[in-house]
mmCIF file of N, CA and C in Angstrom:
data_model
loop_
_atom_site.group_PDB
_atom_site.id
_atom_site.type_symbol
_atom_site.label_atom_id
_atom_site.label_comp_id
_atom_site.label_asym_id
_atom_site.label_seq_id
_atom_site.Cartn_x
_atom_site.Cartn_y
_atom_site.Cartn_z
ATOM 1 N N UNK A 1 -103.288 -30.138 -191.674
ATOM 2 C CA UNK A 1 -101.420 -29.459 -191.813
ATOM 3 C C UNK A 1 -100.271 -30.154 -191.969
ATOM 4 N N UNK A 2 -99.214 -30.322 -192.809
ATOM 5 C CA UNK A 2 -97.484 -31.226 -191.790
ATOM 6 C C UNK A 2 -97.272 -29.462 -191.836
ATOM 7 N N UNK A 3 -96.131 -29.219 -191.444
ATOM 8 C CA UNK A 3 -94.821 -27.741 -191.696
ATOM 9 C C UNK A 3 -93.828 -28.799 -190.215
ATOM 10 N N UNK A 4 -93.039 -27.773 -191.151
ATOM 11 C CA UNK A 4 -91.624 -28.722 -190.305
ATOM 12 C C UNK A 4 -90.648 -26.509 -189.071
ATOM 13 N N UNK A 5 -91.682 -25.643 -189.875
ATOM 14 C CA UNK A 5 -91.205 -24.736 -189.365
ATOM 15 C C UNK A 5 -91.774 -24.816 -188.214
ATOM 16 N N UNK A 6 -90.704 -24.037 -187.185
ATOM 17 C CA UNK A 6 -91.203 -24.608 -185.156
ATOM 18 C C UNK A 6 -92.237 -23.125 -185.012
ATOM 19 N N UNK A 7 -92.280 -21.902 -185.272
ATOM 20 C CA UNK A 7 -93.166 -20.899 -185.241
ATOM 21 C C UNK A 7 -94.193 -21.096 -185.823
ATOM 22 N N UNK A 8 -94.391 -21.604 -187.423
ATOM 23 C CA UNK A 8 -95.646 -22.036 -187.612
ATOM 24 C C UNK A 8 -96.609 -23.027 -187.092
ATOM 25 N N UNK A 9 -95.662 -24.097 -186.798
ATOM 26 C CA UNK A 9 -96.406 -25.448 -185.526
ATOM 27 C C UNK A 9 -96.945 -24.643 -184.784
ATOM 28 N N UNK A 10 -95.935 -23.864 -183.900
ATOM 29 C CA UNK A 10 -96.619 -23.290 -182.108
ATOM 30 C C UNK A 10 -97.837 -22.044 -182.708
ATOM 31 N N UNK A 11 -97.843 -21.281 -183.539
ATOM 32 C CA UNK A 11 -98.636 -20.379 -184.088
ATOM 33 C C UNK A 11 -99.905 -21.006 -183.821
ATOM 34 N N UNK A 12 -100.129 -22.117 -184.534
ATOM 35 C CA UNK A 12 -100.959 -22.931 -185.086
ATOM 36 C C UNK A 12 -101.577 -23.245 -184.029
ATOM 37 N N UNK A 13 -100.449 -23.950 -182.984
ATOM 38 C CA UNK A 13 -100.843 -24.838 -181.800
ATOM 39 C C UNK A 13 -101.372 -23.566 -181.050
ATOM 40 N N UNK A 14 -101.462 -22.532 -180.297
ATOM 41 C CA UNK A 14 -102.061 -21.338 -180.343
ATOM 42 C C UNK A 14 -103.448 -21.054 -180.698
ATOM 43 N N UNK A 15 -103.355 -21.009 -181.045
ATOM 44 C CA UNK A 15 -105.521 -20.430 -182.212
ATOM 45 C C UNK A 15 -105.590 -21.756 -182.278
ATOM 46 N N UNK A 16 -105.223 -22.559 -182.961
ATOM 47 C CA UNK A 16 -106.064 -23.127 -182.690
ATOM 48 C C UNK A 16 -107.022 -23.837 -180.585
ATOM 49 N N UNK A 17 -106.053 -23.335 -179.584
ATOM 50 C CA UNK A 17 -106.546 -23.117 -177.829
ATOM 51 C C UNK A 17 -107.861 -22.388 -178.251
ATOM 52 N N UNK A 18 -107.190 -20.753 -178.979
ATOM 53 C CA UNK A 18 -108.368 -19.858 -179.677
ATOM 54 C C UNK A 18 -109.723 -20.237 -179.650
ATOM 55 N N UNK A 19 -108.948 -20.816 -181.040
ATOM 56 C CA UNK A 19 -110.143 -21.512 -181.695
ATOM 57 C C UNK A 19 -110.878 -22.632 -180.744
ATOM 58 N N UNK A 20 -110.668 -23.707 -179.378
ATOM 59 C CA UNK A 20 -111.508 -24.930 -179.408
ATOM 60 C C UNK A 20 -111.246 -26.039 -180.382
ATOM 61 N N UNK A 21 -109.857 -25.880 -181.416
ATOM 62 C CA UNK A 21 -109.353 -27.357 -181.762
ATOM 63 C C UNK A 21 -109.315 -28.251 -181.190
ATOM 64 N N UNK A 22 -110.048 -28.501 -180.533
ATOM 65 C CA UNK A 22 -109.316 -29.961 -180.453
ATOM 66 C C UNK A 22 -108.195 -31.023 -181.097
ATOM 67 N N UNK A 23 -108.650 -31.121 -182.134
ATOM 68 C CA UNK A 23 -107.922 -31.706 -183.012
ATOM 69 C C UNK A 23 -107.035 -31.265 -183.259
ATOM 70 N N UNK A 24 -106.679 -30.124 -183.902
ATOM 71 C CA UNK A 24 -105.529 -29.708 -183.913
ATOM 72 C C UNK A 24 -104.143 -30.002 -182.456
ATOM 73 N N UNK A 25 -105.319 -29.100 -181.705
ATOM 74 C CA UNK A 25 -104.133 -29.076 -180.494
ATOM 75 C C UNK A 25 -103.714 -30.781 -180.301
ATOM 76 N N UNK A 26 -104.352 -31.665 -180.012
ATOM 77 C CA UNK A 26 -104.353 -33.609 -180.082
ATOM 78 C C UNK A 26 -102.656 -32.838 -181.139
ATOM 79 N N UNK A 27 -102.879 -33.389 -182.716
ATOM 80 C CA UNK A 27 -102.399 -33.564 -182.909
ATOM 81 C C UNK A 27 -101.320 -32.221 -183.576
ATOM 82 N N UNK A 28 -101.040 -30.778 -182.173
ATOM 83 C CA UNK A 28 -100.133 -30.844 -182.274
ATOM 84 C C UNK A 28 -98.511 -30.549 -181.173
ATOM 85 N N UNK A 29 -98.942 -31.713 -180.582
ATOM 86 C CA UNK A 29 -97.192 -32.592 -179.680
ATOM 87 C C UNK A 29 -96.550 -33.813 -180.087
ATOM 88 N N UNK A 30 -96.180 -34.641 -179.877
ATOM 89 C CA UNK A 30 -95.345 -35.656 -180.305
ATOM 90 C C UNK A 30 -95.549 -36.299 -179.142
ATOM 91 N N UNK A 31 -95.747 -37.514 -179.102
ATOM 92 C CA UNK A 31 -96.668 -38.621 -178.845
ATOM 93 C C UNK A 31 -95.797 -38.600 -177.605
ATOM 94 N N UNK A 32 -93.547 -38.489 -177.191
ATOM 95 C CA UNK A 32 -93.692 -38.106 -176.279
ATOM 96 C C UNK A 32 -93.573 -36.477 -175.365
ATOM 97 N N UNK A 33 -94.266 -36.011 -175.888
ATOM 98 C CA UNK A 33 -94.343 -34.970 -175.161
ATOM 99 C C UNK A 33 -93.530 -34.582 -173.942
ATOM 100 N N UNK A 34 -93.057 -32.986 -172.878
ATOM 101 C CA UNK A 34 -93.275 -32.704 -171.726
ATOM 102 C C UNK A 34 -94.181 -31.117 -171.495
ATOM 103 N N UNK A 35 -94.942 -30.889 -170.533
ATOM 104 C CA UNK A 35 -95.579 -29.472 -170.378
ATOM 105 C C UNK A 35 -94.901 -29.948 -168.943
ATOM 106 N N UNK A 36 -93.444 -28.803 -169.166
ATOM 107 C CA UNK A 36 -93.215 -27.746 -167.506
ATOM 108 C C UNK A 36 -94.153 -28.022 -166.997
ATOM 109 N N UNK A 37 -94.625 -26.972 -165.775
ATOM 110 C CA UNK A 37 -95.200 -26.084 -165.821
ATOM 111 C C UNK A 37 -94.787 -25.534 -163.666
ATOM 112 N N UNK A 38 -94.210 -24.952 -163.457
ATOM 113 C CA UNK A 38 -93.388 -24.913 -162.307
ATOM 114 C C UNK A 38 -94.494 -24.163 -161.808
ATOM 115 N N UNK A 39 -93.980 -24.315 -160.150
ATOM 116 C CA UNK A 39 -94.559 -23.714 -159.989
ATOM 117 C C UNK A 39 -95.355 -24.207 -158.402
ATOM 118 N N UNK A 40 -95.990 -24.020 -157.589
ATOM 119 C CA UNK A 40 -96.356 -24.763 -156.551
ATOM 120 C C UNK A 40 -98.383 -24.722 -156.330
ATOM 121 N N UNK A 41 -98.441 -24.692 -157.510
ATOM 122 C CA UNK A 41 -100.516 -24.315 -157.669
ATOM 123 C C UNK A 41 -100.568 -26.936 -157.493
ATOM 124 N N UNK A 42 -101.614 -27.182 -158.207
ATOM 125 C CA UNK A 42 -102.143 -28.498 -158.683
ATOM 126 C C UNK A 42 -101.654 -28.762 -159.595
ATOM 127 N N UNK A 43 -101.320 -28.128 -160.546
ATOM 128 C CA UNK A 43 -101.086 -28.017 -161.690
ATOM 129 C C UNK A 43 -99.288 -27.612 -162.041
ATOM 130 N N UNK A 44 -98.852 -28.540 -161.473
ATOM 131 C CA UNK A 44 -97.323 -27.257 -161.300
ATOM 132 C C UNK A 44 -96.973 -28.763 -160.430
ATOM 133 N N UNK A 45 -96.389 -29.268 -162.184
ATOM 134 C CA UNK A 45 -95.010 -30.579 -162.532
ATOM 135 C C UNK A 45 -94.761 -30.623 -163.687
ATOM 136 N N UNK A 46 -93.978 -31.594 -164.131
ATOM 137 C CA UNK A 46 -94.089 -31.629 -165.736
ATOM 138 C C UNK A 46 -95.314 -33.333 -166.260
ATOM 139 N N UNK A 47 -95.710 -33.211 -167.283
ATOM 140 C CA UNK A 47 -96.643 -33.125 -167.320
ATOM 141 C C UNK A 47 -96.079 -34.352 -168.193
ATOM 142 N N UNK A 48 -96.202 -35.695 -168.797
ATOM 143 C CA UNK A 48 -94.792 -36.160 -169.174
ATOM 144 C C UNK A 48 -96.183 -37.803 -170.928
ATOM 145 N N UNK A 49 -96.047 -36.498 -172.394
ATOM 146 C CA UNK A 49 -96.517 -38.124 -173.581
ATOM 147 C C UNK A 49 -97.419 -36.703 -173.484
ATOM 148 N N UNK A 50 -98.619 -36.441 -174.874
ATOM 149 C CA UNK A 50 -99.199 -36.688 -175.364
ATOM 150 C C UNK A 50 -100.517 -35.729 -174.498
ATOM 151 N N UNK A 51 -101.109 -37.661 -174.843
ATOM 152 C CA UNK A 51 -102.076 -37.745 -173.850
ATOM 153 C C UNK A 51 -103.290 -37.335 -172.354
ATOM 154 N N UNK A 52 -101.798 -37.597 -172.071
ATOM 155 C CA UNK A 52 -101.828 -36.996 -170.345
ATOM 156 C C UNK A 52 -101.608 -35.099 -170.409
ATOM 157 N N UNK A 53 -100.846 -35.511 -171.418
ATOM 158 C CA UNK A 53 -101.373 -33.547 -171.771
ATOM 159 C C UNK A 53 -102.054 -32.687 -171.946
ATOM 160 N N UNK A 54 -102.630 -32.945 -173.086
ATOM 161 C CA UNK A 54 -103.961 -33.068 -173.737
ATOM 162 C C UNK A 54 -105.304 -33.119 -172.656
ATOM 163 N N UNK A 55 -104.786 -33.814 -172.350
ATOM 164 C CA UNK A 55 -106.794 -34.836 -171.312
ATOM 165 C C UNK A 55 -105.963 -34.375 -169.694
ATOM 166 N N UNK A 56 -105.332 -34.138 -169.194
ATOM 167 C CA UNK A 56 -105.226 -33.941 -167.494
ATOM 168 C C UNK A 56 -105.031 -32.939 -167.463
ATOM 169 N N UNK A 57 -103.812 -32.214 -167.787
ATOM 170 C CA UNK A 57 -103.456 -31.217 -168.151
ATOM 171 C C UNK A 57 -104.623 -30.116 -168.319
ATOM 172 N N UNK A 58 -104.106 -29.851 -170.532
ATOM 173 C CA UNK A 58 -105.463 -28.788 -170.523
ATOM 174 C C UNK A 58 -106.504 -28.398 -170.281
ATOM 175 N N UNK A 59 -106.476 -30.014 -170.288
ATOM 176 C CA UNK A 59 -108.021 -30.277 -170.280
ATOM 177 C C UNK A 59 -108.978 -30.492 -168.858
ATOM 178 N N UNK A 60 -107.989 -30.248 -168.146
ATOM 179 C CA UNK A 60 -108.566 -30.215 -166.993
ATOM 180 C C UNK A 60 -108.816 -28.813 -166.164
ATOM 181 N N UNK A 61 -107.641 -27.764 -166.794
ATOM 182 C CA UNK A 61 -108.049 -26.826 -166.829
ATOM 183 C C UNK A 61 -108.721 -25.463 -168.337
ATOM 184 N N UNK A 62 -108.875 -26.726 -168.792
ATOM 185 C CA UNK A 62 -110.273 -26.711 -169.175
ATOM 186 C C UNK A 62 -111.416 -25.995 -168.404
ATOM 187 N N UNK A 63 -112.089 -26.882 -167.457
ATOM 188 C CA UNK A 63 -112.903 -27.072 -166.242
ATOM 189 C C UNK A 63 -112.697 -25.708 -165.654
ATOM 190 N N UNK A 64 -111.632 -25.260 -165.544
ATOM 191 C CA UNK A 64 -112.383 -24.045 -164.289
ATOM 192 C C UNK A 64 -112.536 -22.480 -165.359
ATOM 193 N N UNK A 65 -113.202 -22.803 -166.237
ATOM 194 C CA UNK A 65 -113.459 -21.635 -166.666
ATOM 195 C C UNK A 65 -114.753 -21.446 -167.359
ATOM 196 N N UNK A 66 -114.978 -20.985 -167.210
ATOM 197 C CA UNK A 66 -117.294 -20.756 -167.802
ATOM 198 C C UNK A 66 -117.082 -20.544 -169.570
ATOM 199 N N UNK A 67 -117.699 -22.028 -170.066
ATOM 200 C CA UNK A 67 -117.472 -21.648 -171.021
ATOM 201 C C UNK A 67 -117.619 -20.894 -172.123
ATOM 202 N N UNK A 68 -117.030 -20.718 -172.816
ATOM 203 C CA UNK A 68 -117.057 -19.799 -173.578
ATOM 204 C C UNK A 68 -116.708 -18.018 -173.607
ATOM 205 N N UNK A 69 -116.250 -18.531 -171.931
ATOM 206 C CA UNK A 69 -115.467 -16.777 -171.925
ATOM 207 C C UNK A 69 -114.221 -16.274 -171.971
ATOM 208 N N UNK A 70 -113.332 -18.480 -172.710
ATOM 209 C CA UNK A 70 -112.173 -17.939 -172.781
ATOM 210 C C UNK A 70 -111.402 -17.405 -173.780
ATOM 211 N N UNK A 71 -110.720 -16.500 -173.522
ATOM 212 C CA UNK A 71 -110.272 -15.010 -174.785
ATOM 213 C C UNK A 71 -108.897 -15.691 -174.448
ATOM 214 N N UNK A 72 -107.619 -16.029 -175.574
ATOM 215 C CA UNK A 72 -106.634 -16.266 -175.985
ATOM 216 C C UNK A 72 -106.014 -15.531 -177.379
ATOM 217 N N UNK A 73 -105.650 -14.500 -176.890
ATOM 218 C CA UNK A 73 -104.717 -13.425 -178.522
ATOM 219 C C UNK A 73 -103.029 -13.672 -177.439
ATOM 220 N N UNK A 74 -102.669 -14.149 -179.299
ATOM 221 C CA UNK A 74 -100.879 -14.329 -179.420
ATOM 222 C C UNK A 74 -100.257 -13.120 -179.930
ATOM 223 N N UNK A 75 -99.772 -12.268 -178.525
ATOM 224 C CA UNK A 75 -99.055 -11.463 -178.153
ATOM 225 C C UNK A 75 -97.943 -11.673 -179.627
ATOM 226 N N UNK A 76 -96.954 -12.369 -179.459
ATOM 227 C CA UNK A 76 -95.912 -12.958 -180.268
ATOM 228 C C UNK A 76 -95.119 -13.830 -180.175
ATOM 229 N N UNK A 77 -94.216 -13.742 -181.082
ATOM 230 C CA UNK A 77 -93.122 -15.497 -181.070
ATOM 231 C C UNK A 77 -92.093 -14.499 -181.448
ATOM 232 N N UNK A 78 -91.221 -16.262 -180.223
ATOM 233 C CA UNK A 78 -89.796 -15.486 -181.657
ATOM 234 C C UNK A 78 -89.103 -16.641 -181.650
ATOM 235 N N UNK A 79 -88.362 -17.468 -182.462
ATOM 236 C CA UNK A 79 -88.159 -18.061 -182.458
ATOM 237 C C UNK A 79 -86.699 -18.508 -182.845
ATOM 238 N N UNK A 80 -85.519 -18.990 -182.934
ATOM 239 C CA UNK A 80 -84.192 -20.047 -183.755
ATOM 240 C C UNK A 80 -84.163 -21.116 -183.652
ATOM 241 N N UNK A 81 -84.349 -21.446 -184.740
ATOM 242 C CA UNK A 81 -84.597 -23.069 -184.846
ATOM 243 C C UNK A 81 -85.145 -23.700 -184.994
ATOM 244 N N UNK A 82 -85.158 -24.658 -183.624
ATOM 245 C CA UNK A 82 -86.183 -25.666 -183.121
ATOM 246 C C UNK A 82 -87.150 -24.858 -182.073
ATOM 247 N N UNK A 83 -86.494 -23.754 -181.492
ATOM 248 C CA UNK A 83 -87.264 -23.415 -179.948
ATOM 249 C C UNK A 83 -87.868 -21.791 -181.263
ATOM 250 N N UNK A 84 -89.177 -22.671 -180.148
ATOM 251 C CA UNK A 84 -90.249 -20.763 -179.598
ATOM 252 C C UNK A 84 -90.794 -20.052 -178.546
ATOM 253 N N UNK A 85 -90.638 -19.445 -179.091
ATOM 254 C CA UNK A 85 -91.099 -18.869 -177.691
ATOM 255 C C UNK A 85 -91.543 -17.469 -177.862
ATOM 256 N N UNK A 86 -93.188 -18.102 -177.082
ATOM 257 C CA UNK A 86 -94.055 -17.384 -176.754
ATOM 258 C C UNK A 86 -95.048 -16.913 -176.306
ATOM 259 N N UNK A 87 -95.763 -15.962 -176.563
ATOM 260 C CA UNK A 87 -96.277 -15.374 -175.066
ATOM 261 C C UNK A 87 -97.753 -14.870 -175.689
ATOM 262 N N UNK A 88 -98.467 -14.846 -174.638
ATOM 263 C CA UNK A 88 -99.904 -14.596 -175.285
ATOM 264 C C UNK A 88 -100.983 -14.424 -174.131
ATOM 265 N N UNK A 89 -101.861 -14.004 -174.411
ATOM 266 C CA UNK A 89 -102.810 -13.409 -172.890
ATOM 267 C C UNK A 89 -103.370 -14.828 -172.683
ATOM 268 N N UNK A 90 -104.545 -15.007 -171.463
ATOM 269 C CA UNK A 90 -105.635 -15.524 -171.486
ATOM 270 C C UNK A 90 -106.439 -14.899 -170.821
ATOM 271 N N UNK A 91 -107.622 -14.608 -171.280
ATOM 272 C CA UNK A 91 -109.092 -13.836 -170.361
ATOM 273 C C UNK A 91 -109.887 -15.017 -169.881
ATOM 274 N N UNK A 92 -110.837 -14.891 -168.736
ATOM 275 C CA UNK A 92 -111.784 -15.837 -168.960
ATOM 276 C C UNK A 92 -112.203 -15.028 -167.151
ATOM 277 N N UNK A 93 -113.616 -16.335 -167.729
ATOM 278 C CA UNK A 93 -114.099 -16.111 -166.420
ATOM 279 C C UNK A 93 -114.685 -17.622 -165.743
ATOM 280 N N UNK A 94 -114.330 -17.401 -164.092
ATOM 281 C CA UNK A 94 -114.136 -18.792 -164.422
ATOM 282 C C UNK A 94 -115.159 -19.011 -163.494
ATOM 283 N N UNK A 95 -115.607 -20.517 -162.987
ATOM 284 C CA UNK A 95 -116.913 -21.254 -163.154
ATOM 285 C C UNK A 95 -117.096 -20.830 -161.234
ATOM 286 N N UNK A 96 -115.769 -19.956 -160.535
ATOM 287 C CA UNK A 96 -115.798 -19.138 -158.972
ATOM 288 C C UNK A 96 -116.469 -17.536 -159.532
ATOM 289 N N UNK A 97 -116.437 -17.707 -160.183
ATOM 290 C CA UNK A 97 -117.230 -15.966 -160.955
ATOM 291 C C UNK A 97 -115.582 -15.631 -160.473
ATOM 292 N N UNK A 98 -114.063 -15.744 -160.924
ATOM 293 C CA UNK A 98 -114.051 -14.636 -160.988
ATOM 294 C C UNK A 98 -112.685 -14.517 -162.682
ATOM 295 N N UNK A 99 -112.204 -12.495 -162.111
ATOM 296 C CA UNK A 99 -111.348 -12.745 -163.778
ATOM 297 C C UNK A 99 -110.801 -13.142 -163.788
ATOM 298 N N UNK A 100 -110.146 -14.376 -164.272
ATOM 299 C CA UNK A 100 -108.897 -14.859 -164.694
ATOM 300 C C UNK A 100 -107.954 -13.952 -166.091
ATOM 301 N N UNK A 101 -107.296 -12.944 -165.664
ATOM 302 C CA UNK A 101 -106.723 -11.708 -166.945
ATOM 303 C C UNK A 101 -104.973 -12.014 -166.251
ATOM 304 N N UNK A 102 -103.850 -13.261 -167.265
ATOM 305 C CA UNK A 102 -103.385 -13.408 -166.583
ATOM 306 C C UNK A 102 -102.285 -13.341 -168.518
ATOM 307 N N UNK A 103 -100.938 -13.336 -168.168
ATOM 308 C CA UNK A 103 -100.127 -13.421 -170.013
ATOM 309 C C UNK A 103 -99.074 -13.860 -169.518
ATOM 310 N N UNK A 104 -99.064 -14.835 -170.209
ATOM 311 C CA UNK A 104 -97.990 -16.280 -169.809
ATOM 312 C C UNK A 104 -97.678 -15.661 -171.237
ATOM 313 N N UNK A 105 -96.146 -16.853 -170.970
ATOM 314 C CA UNK A 105 -95.103 -17.058 -172.117
ATOM 315 C C UNK A 105 -94.198 -18.615 -171.862
ATOM 316 N N UNK A 106 -94.159 -18.665 -173.642
ATOM 317 C CA UNK A 106 -94.241 -21.178 -173.215
ATOM 318 C C UNK A 106 -93.223 -20.930 -174.104
ATOM 319 N N UNK A 107 -92.000 -21.633 -173.667
ATOM 320 C CA UNK A 107 -91.075 -21.730 -174.556
ATOM 321 C C UNK A 107 -90.854 -23.507 -175.251
ATOM 322 N N UNK A 108 -91.467 -23.206 -176.711
ATOM 323 C CA UNK A 108 -91.610 -24.567 -177.123
ATOM 324 C C UNK A 108 -90.693 -25.387 -177.510
ATOM 325 N N UNK A 109 -90.236 -26.448 -177.550
ATOM 326 C CA UNK A 109 -89.710 -27.056 -178.690
ATOM 327 C C UNK A 109 -90.056 -27.630 -179.895
ATOM 328 N N UNK A 110 -89.947 -27.733 -180.612
ATOM 329 C CA UNK A 110 -90.770 -28.167 -182.254
ATOM 330 C C UNK A 110 -89.280 -28.740 -182.990
ATOM 331 N N UNK A 111 -89.790 -31.066 -182.474
ATOM 332 C CA UNK A 111 -89.384 -31.423 -183.988
ATOM 333 C C UNK A 111 -90.113 -32.604 -185.230
ATOM 334 N N UNK A 112 -89.412 -32.656 -186.485
ATOM 335 C CA UNK A 112 -90.796 -33.202 -187.338
ATOM 336 C C UNK A 112 -91.795 -32.442 -187.390
ATOM 337 N N UNK A 113 -91.599 -31.231 -187.059
ATOM 338 C CA UNK A 113 -93.747 -31.215 -187.016
ATOM 339 C C UNK A 113 -94.912 -30.408 -185.978
ATOM 340 N N UNK A 114 -93.591 -31.220 -184.976
ATOM 341 C CA UNK A 114 -93.989 -31.996 -183.988
ATOM 342 C C UNK A 114 -93.664 -30.743 -182.388
ATOM 343 N N UNK A 115 -94.841 -30.887 -181.388
ATOM 344 C CA UNK A 115 -94.226 -30.364 -180.135
ATOM 345 C C UNK A 115 -93.792 -31.417 -178.852
ATOM 346 N N UNK A 116 -92.208 -31.112 -179.497
ATOM 347 C CA UNK A 116 -91.930 -31.881 -178.300
ATOM 348 C C UNK A 116 -91.593 -31.989 -176.506
ATOM 349 N N UNK A 117 -91.389 -30.086 -176.141
ATOM 350 C CA UNK A 117 -91.451 -30.081 -175.060
ATOM 351 C C UNK A 117 -92.834 -28.252 -175.086
ATOM 352 N N UNK A 118 -92.728 -27.953 -173.442
ATOM 353 C CA UNK A 118 -93.365 -26.827 -173.869
ATOM 354 C C UNK A 118 -92.877 -26.415 -171.988
ATOM 355 N N UNK A 119 -92.285 -25.444 -171.876
ATOM 356 C CA UNK A 119 -92.375 -25.155 -169.589
ATOM 357 C C UNK A 119 -92.984 -23.663 -170.229
ATOM 358 N N UNK A 120 -93.675 -23.116 -168.874
ATOM 359 C CA UNK A 120 -94.633 -22.322 -169.758
ATOM 360 C C UNK A 120 -94.764 -21.177 -167.997
ATOM 361 N N UNK A 121 -94.616 -20.186 -168.539
ATOM 362 C CA UNK A 121 -94.387 -19.381 -167.383
ATOM 363 C C UNK A 121 -95.516 -18.395 -167.116
ATOM 364 N N UNK A 122 -96.133 -18.325 -166.217
ATOM 365 C CA UNK A 122 -97.004 -17.015 -166.198
ATOM 366 C C UNK A 122 -97.489 -16.458 -164.119
ATOM 367 N N UNK A 123 -98.249 -15.915 -164.078
ATOM 368 C CA UNK A 123 -98.369 -15.361 -162.454
ATOM 369 C C UNK A 123 -98.636 -16.157 -162.260
ATOM 370 N N UNK A 124 -98.021 -17.521 -161.644
ATOM 371 C CA UNK A 124 -98.568 -18.179 -160.217
ATOM 372 C C UNK A 124 -99.653 -17.678 -159.014
ATOM 373 N N UNK A 125 -99.524 -16.508 -158.799
ATOM 374 C CA UNK A 125 -99.896 -15.595 -157.804
ATOM 375 C C UNK A 125 -101.693 -15.740 -158.068
ATOM 376 N N UNK A 126 -101.494 -15.056 -159.964
ATOM 377 C CA UNK A 126 -102.658 -15.408 -159.987
ATOM 378 C C UNK A 126 -103.442 -16.252 -160.236
ATOM 379 N N UNK A 127 -102.790 -17.480 -160.265
ATOM 380 C CA UNK A 127 -103.583 -18.419 -161.328
ATOM 381 C C UNK A 127 -104.050 -18.986 -160.026
ATOM 382 N N UNK A 128 -102.967 -18.851 -158.711
ATOM 383 C CA UNK A 128 -104.016 -19.119 -157.674
ATOM 384 C C UNK A 128 -105.144 -19.407 -157.181
ATOM 385 N N UNK A 129 -104.804 -17.943 -157.588
ATOM 386 C CA UNK A 129 -106.221 -16.676 -156.042
ATOM 387 C C UNK A 129 -107.158 -16.757 -157.193
ATOM 388 N N UNK A 130 -107.597 -17.281 -158.586
ATOM 389 C CA UNK A 130 -108.204 -17.244 -159.508
ATOM 390 C C UNK A 130 -108.969 -18.357 -159.739
ATOM 391 N N UNK A 131 -107.663 -19.498 -160.217
ATOM 392 C CA UNK A 131 -108.504 -21.267 -160.224
ATOM 393 C C UNK A 131 -107.912 -22.081 -159.346
ATOM 394 N N UNK A 132 -106.850 -20.648 -158.112
ATOM 395 C CA UNK A 132 -107.573 -22.558 -156.833
ATOM 396 C C UNK A 132 -107.606 -22.240 -155.879
ATOM 397 N N UNK A 133 -108.653 -21.232 -156.049
ATOM 398 C CA UNK A 133 -109.074 -20.213 -154.336
ATOM 399 C C UNK A 133 -109.219 -20.956 -153.182
ATOM 400 N N UNK A 134 -108.867 -20.028 -152.663
ATOM 401 C CA UNK A 134 -108.241 -21.723 -150.892
ATOM 402 C C UNK A 134 -107.652 -22.117 -151.165
ATOM 403 N N UNK A 135 -106.415 -22.522 -152.127
ATOM 404 C CA UNK A 135 -104.791 -23.690 -151.931
ATOM 405 C C UNK A 135 -103.870 -23.198 -151.328
ATOM 406 N N UNK A 136 -103.141 -24.101 -150.594
ATOM 407 C CA UNK A 136 -101.983 -23.391 -150.246
ATOM 408 C C UNK A 136 -101.056 -23.797 -150.732
ATOM 409 N N UNK A 137 -100.514 -22.385 -151.393
ATOM 410 C CA UNK A 137 -99.226 -22.591 -152.366
ATOM 411 C C UNK A 137 -97.866 -22.761 -151.377
ATOM 412 N N UNK A 138 -97.801 -22.096 -150.786
ATOM 413 C CA UNK A 138 -96.502 -21.750 -150.244
ATOM 414 C C UNK A 138 -96.058 -23.354 -149.340
ATOM 415 N N UNK A 139 -94.995 -23.588 -150.232
ATOM 416 C CA UNK A 139 -93.816 -24.917 -149.387
ATOM 417 C C UNK A 139 -92.731 -24.483 -148.601
ATOM 418 N N UNK A 140 -92.930 -26.169 -148.045
ATOM 419 C CA UNK A 140 -91.344 -25.418 -146.564
ATOM 420 C C UNK A 140 -90.535 -25.185 -147.882
ATOM 421 N N UNK A 141 -89.257 -24.042 -146.761
ATOM 422 C CA UNK A 141 -88.552 -24.291 -147.272
ATOM 423 C C UNK A 141 -86.786 -25.536 -146.384
ATOM 424 N N UNK A 142 -85.662 -25.958 -146.991
ATOM 425 C CA UNK A 142 -85.155 -26.065 -145.849
ATOM 426 C C UNK A 142 -85.068 -25.963 -144.111
ATOM 427 N N UNK A 143 -85.413 -23.934 -144.489
ATOM 428 C CA UNK A 143 -84.828 -23.302 -143.231
ATOM 429 C C UNK A 143 -85.716 -23.338 -142.418
ATOM 430 N N UNK A 144 -87.293 -24.744 -142.648
ATOM 431 C CA UNK A 144 -88.031 -24.324 -142.264
ATOM 432 C C UNK A 144 -88.230 -25.245 -140.954
#
């Protein structure tokens, strides 16, 4: 399915993540897409290109959950032109036995039926505690 409707592209992508449809996930992104995950986590940075986003960023996040436990629920979307804000919940059991339960928002830009950029916002404190236990998320400021 190829569509130029930005909301439909994002909903299709989130549903593919929920369903584990790797081909659809890969096909959802433009070749030169970017994904910005703000914060001070090991995954916090701007990821460049479809392969890096899908294989390295999304792929590495999949390794921290017990297979078959990830539950994604799309709460809603708001679309304006080529930009879509999607809200979803993600629940899973981590490989360390922690209960992951987060509510996330992504700001997506879609062009020509492909996601060209994402900025994702989540409770990074919860992500640090459950997905990266023991990781020092403190970043020194200029005053220290």
